[in-house]
Amino acid sequence: MLSKFFGFSTFRAGQTEAVYALIDGRDAVVLMPTGGGKSLCYQVPALVRHGRGLGCTLVVSPLIALMQDQVDALVGKGAPAAALHSSMDVEEQRAVLSRFRAGSLALLSVSPERALADGFRRIMMNVGVGALAIDEAHCVSQWGHDFRPEYMRLGELRRALGVPTIALTAT
């Protein structure tokens, strides 16, 4: 998977443990500098787990531009990934939800607000999410109290889903 989708023959320091933890169904916390390869720590397991029939990895990300850039890069490599966000028109959102319901996505990136919205939560519970990745996890403590209170509720989402979780941050 690593060489097929990402062109690398080996993991960087710190990636191996996180990747195998998530593949094996265990939780992980990843603290790496910007550009250190954090995203790979959930992208590789998401592709492996999806290939094994273990569902879609839900990626919670704070910024539309960040999630879209990552998804575009994955799709460009042939990975079954999508983002679902407010900048998409209704038809685009429906198409992504249809792929999610059909089980054809390995990764789906959403904002914390979307992940916690009642309608989307019902869909997640019906479809079944295989793993949860919280990108830029430091936002939970930085933004969760005032600016984006949904970040403080990600623990609630994690408990409801009951799936392996990886939290990633550079700080």
Short mmCIF file of C-alpha atoms in Angstrom, two decimals:
data_model
loop_
_atom_site.label_atom_id
_atom_site.label_comp_id
_atom_site.label_asym_id
_atom_site.label_seq_id
_atom_site.Cartn_x
_atom_site.Cartn_y
_atom_site.Cartn_z
CA MET A 1 0.00 0.00 0.00
CA LEU A 2 2.79 2.39 0.92
CA SER A 3 4.59 2.06 -2.40
CA LYS A 4 1.46 1.62 -4.52
CA PHE A 5 -0.26 4.83 -3.45
CA PHE A 6 2.53 6.94 -1.99
CA GLY A 7 5.72 5.86 -3.77
CA PHE A 8 7.70 5.16 -0.58
CA SER A 9 9.46 1.92 0.26
CA THR A 10 9.73 2.55 4.01
CA PHE A 11 8.00 4.55 6.70
CA ARG A 12 9.59 7.52 8.43
CA ALA A 13 10.46 7.38 12.11
CA GLY A 14 7.31 7.24 14.21
CA GLN A 15 4.97 6.29 11.38
CA THR A 16 5.26 2.50 11.61
CA GLU A 17 3.86 2.21 15.12
CA ALA A 18 0.90 4.48 14.39
CA VAL A 19 0.09 2.81 11.07
CA TYR A 20 0.10 -0.70 12.52
CA ALA A 21 -1.83 0.36 15.60
CA LEU A 22 -4.71 1.60 13.47
CA ILE A 23 -4.53 -1.36 11.07
CA ASP A 24 -4.71 -3.68 14.08
CA GLY A 25 -7.69 -1.81 15.54
CA ARG A 26 -5.87 0.07 18.30
CA ASP A 27 -5.89 3.79 19.08
CA ALA A 28 -2.88 6.02 18.44
CA VAL A 29 -1.69 9.56 19.05
CA VAL A 30 0.78 11.02 16.56
CA LEU A 31 2.93 14.04 17.36
CA MET A 32 5.11 14.99 14.40
CA PRO A 33 6.32 18.28 12.96
CA THR A 34 4.59 19.86 10.00
CA GLY A 35 5.69 17.96 6.91
CA GLY A 36 6.66 14.95 9.03
CA GLY A 37 4.16 12.57 7.43
CA LYS A 38 1.25 12.59 9.87
CA SER A 39 -1.40 12.16 7.18
CA LEU A 40 0.19 8.94 5.98
CA CYS A 41 -0.40 7.53 9.49
CA TYR A 42 -4.15 7.37 8.83
CA GLN A 43 -4.21 7.21 5.04
CA VAL A 44 -2.33 3.90 4.75
CA PRO A 45 -4.41 2.17 7.46
CA ALA A 46 -7.61 3.53 5.90
CA LEU A 47 -6.74 1.95 2.56
CA VAL A 48 -5.68 -1.34 4.17
CA ARG A 49 -8.75 -1.54 6.42
CA HIS A 50 -11.10 -0.68 3.55
CA GLY A 51 -9.45 -3.35 1.42
CA ARG A 52 -10.15 -5.84 4.21
CA GLY A 53 -13.82 -4.85 4.32
CA LEU A 54 -13.45 -2.89 7.56
CA GLY A 55 -15.23 0.23 6.37
CA CYS A 56 -14.47 3.86 5.71
CA THR A 57 -12.14 5.95 7.86
CA LEU A 58 -13.79 9.22 8.86
CA VAL A 59 -11.23 12.03 8.88
CA VAL A 60 -12.18 15.08 10.94
CA SER A 61 -10.27 18.11 9.71
CA PRO A 62 -10.62 21.79 10.66
CA LEU A 63 -10.04 23.41 7.28
CA ILE A 64 -11.81 22.85 3.96
CA ALA A 65 -8.67 23.69 1.98
CA LEU A 66 -6.60 21.17 3.94
CA MET A 67 -9.13 18.36 3.57
CA GLN A 68 -9.68 19.07 -0.12
CA ASP A 69 -5.94 19.17 -0.88
CA GLN A 70 -5.40 15.83 0.85
CA VAL A 71 -8.39 14.22 -0.85
CA ASP A 72 -7.37 15.55 -4.27
CA ALA A 73 -3.88 14.08 -3.81
CA LEU A 74 -5.31 10.69 -2.79
CA VAL A 75 -7.82 10.60 -5.64
CA GLY A 76 -5.02 11.54 -8.03
CA LYS A 77 -3.23 8.37 -6.90
CA GLY A 78 -6.33 6.25 -7.43
CA ALA A 79 -7.44 6.04 -3.80
CA PRO A 80 -11.19 5.94 -3.03
CA ALA A 81 -11.42 9.15 -1.01
CA ALA A 82 -13.77 12.13 -0.80
CA ALA A 83 -14.46 15.25 1.20
CA LEU A 84 -17.85 16.51 2.29
CA HIS A 85 -18.01 20.22 3.10
CA SER A 86 -20.05 23.38 2.85
CA SER A 87 -18.27 24.70 -0.26
CA MET A 88 -19.72 21.85 -2.31
CA ASP A 89 -23.04 22.23 -4.07
CA VAL A 90 -25.96 20.00 -3.11
CA GLU A 91 -25.45 17.58 -6.00
CA GLU A 92 -21.77 17.10 -5.14
CA GLN A 93 -22.69 16.44 -1.52
CA ARG A 94 -25.34 13.91 -2.55
CA ALA A 95 -22.85 12.11 -4.79
CA VAL A 96 -20.33 11.82 -1.94
CA LEU A 97 -23.00 10.60 0.49
CA SER A 98 -24.11 8.03 -2.07
CA ARG A 99 -20.54 6.69 -2.35
CA PHE A 100 -20.25 6.66 1.45
CA ARG A 101 -23.52 4.72 1.84
CA ALA A 102 -22.41 2.26 -0.85
CA GLY A 103 -19.21 1.51 1.05
CA SER A 104 -16.98 2.56 -1.83
CA LEU A 105 -14.91 5.12 0.11
CA ALA A 106 -11.79 4.28 2.11
CA LEU A 107 -11.58 7.84 3.50
CA LEU A 108 -14.16 10.56 3.99
CA SER A 109 -12.98 13.97 5.25
CA VAL A 110 -15.44 16.20 7.10
CA SER A 111 -15.43 19.13 9.51
CA PRO A 112 -16.20 18.54 13.18
CA GLU A 113 -19.49 20.36 12.67
CA ARG A 114 -20.50 17.95 9.90
CA ALA A 115 -19.34 14.90 11.87
CA LEU A 116 -21.57 15.90 14.79
CA ALA A 117 -24.63 16.98 12.79
CA ASP A 118 -27.61 14.76 13.63
CA GLY A 119 -28.42 13.82 10.04
CA PHE A 120 -24.86 12.86 9.23
CA ARG A 121 -24.48 10.94 12.50
CA ARG A 122 -27.53 8.85 11.58
CA ILE A 123 -25.99 8.07 8.21
CA MET A 124 -22.68 7.12 9.88
CA MET A 125 -24.41 4.80 12.32
CA ASN A 126 -26.32 3.10 9.49
CA VAL A 127 -23.32 2.79 7.17
CA GLY A 128 -20.76 1.98 9.83
CA VAL A 129 -17.46 3.81 10.09
CA GLY A 130 -14.34 1.66 10.36
CA ALA A 131 -11.97 4.13 12.03
CA LEU A 132 -11.77 7.76 13.12
CA ALA A 133 -8.88 10.13 12.41
CA ILE A 134 -8.76 13.53 14.10
CA ASP A 135 -6.37 15.69 12.13
CA GLU A 136 -4.94 18.81 13.78
CA ALA A 137 -6.05 17.40 17.14
CA HIS A 138 -4.58 20.36 19.02
CA CYS A 139 -7.66 22.28 17.86
CA VAL A 140 -9.67 20.39 20.49
CA SER A 141 -8.00 22.38 23.27
CA GLN A 142 -7.30 25.55 21.29
CA TRP A 143 -10.69 26.06 19.64
CA GLY A 144 -13.02 23.75 21.51
CA HIS A 145 -14.08 26.09 24.27
CA ASP A 146 -15.20 29.13 22.31
CA PHE A 147 -14.47 29.32 18.60
CA ARG A 148 -15.54 25.83 17.48
CA PRO A 149 -17.25 24.08 20.39
CA GLU A 150 -17.87 20.95 18.29
CA TYR A 151 -14.23 20.07 18.83
CA MET A 152 -14.99 19.47 22.50
CA ARG A 153 -17.65 16.95 21.46
CA LEU A 154 -15.37 14.74 19.37
CA GLY A 155 -14.94 12.43 22.36
CA GLU A 156 -18.70 11.91 22.30
CA LEU A 157 -18.46 10.99 18.61
CA ARG A 158 -15.59 8.61 19.32
CA ARG A 159 -17.57 6.83 22.02
CA ALA A 160 -20.66 6.59 19.80
CA LEU A 161 -18.72 5.11 16.91
CA GLY A 162 -16.67 2.72 19.05
CA VAL A 163 -13.94 2.41 16.43
CA PRO A 164 -10.15 2.69 16.52
CA THR A 165 -9.11 6.34 16.65
CA ILE A 166 -5.96 8.19 15.69
CA ALA A 167 -5.32 11.78 16.78
CA LEU A 168 -2.66 13.76 14.94
CA THR A 169 -0.97 17.06 15.75
CA ALA A 170 2.23 19.01 15.22
CA THR A 171 2.00 20.83 18.55
#
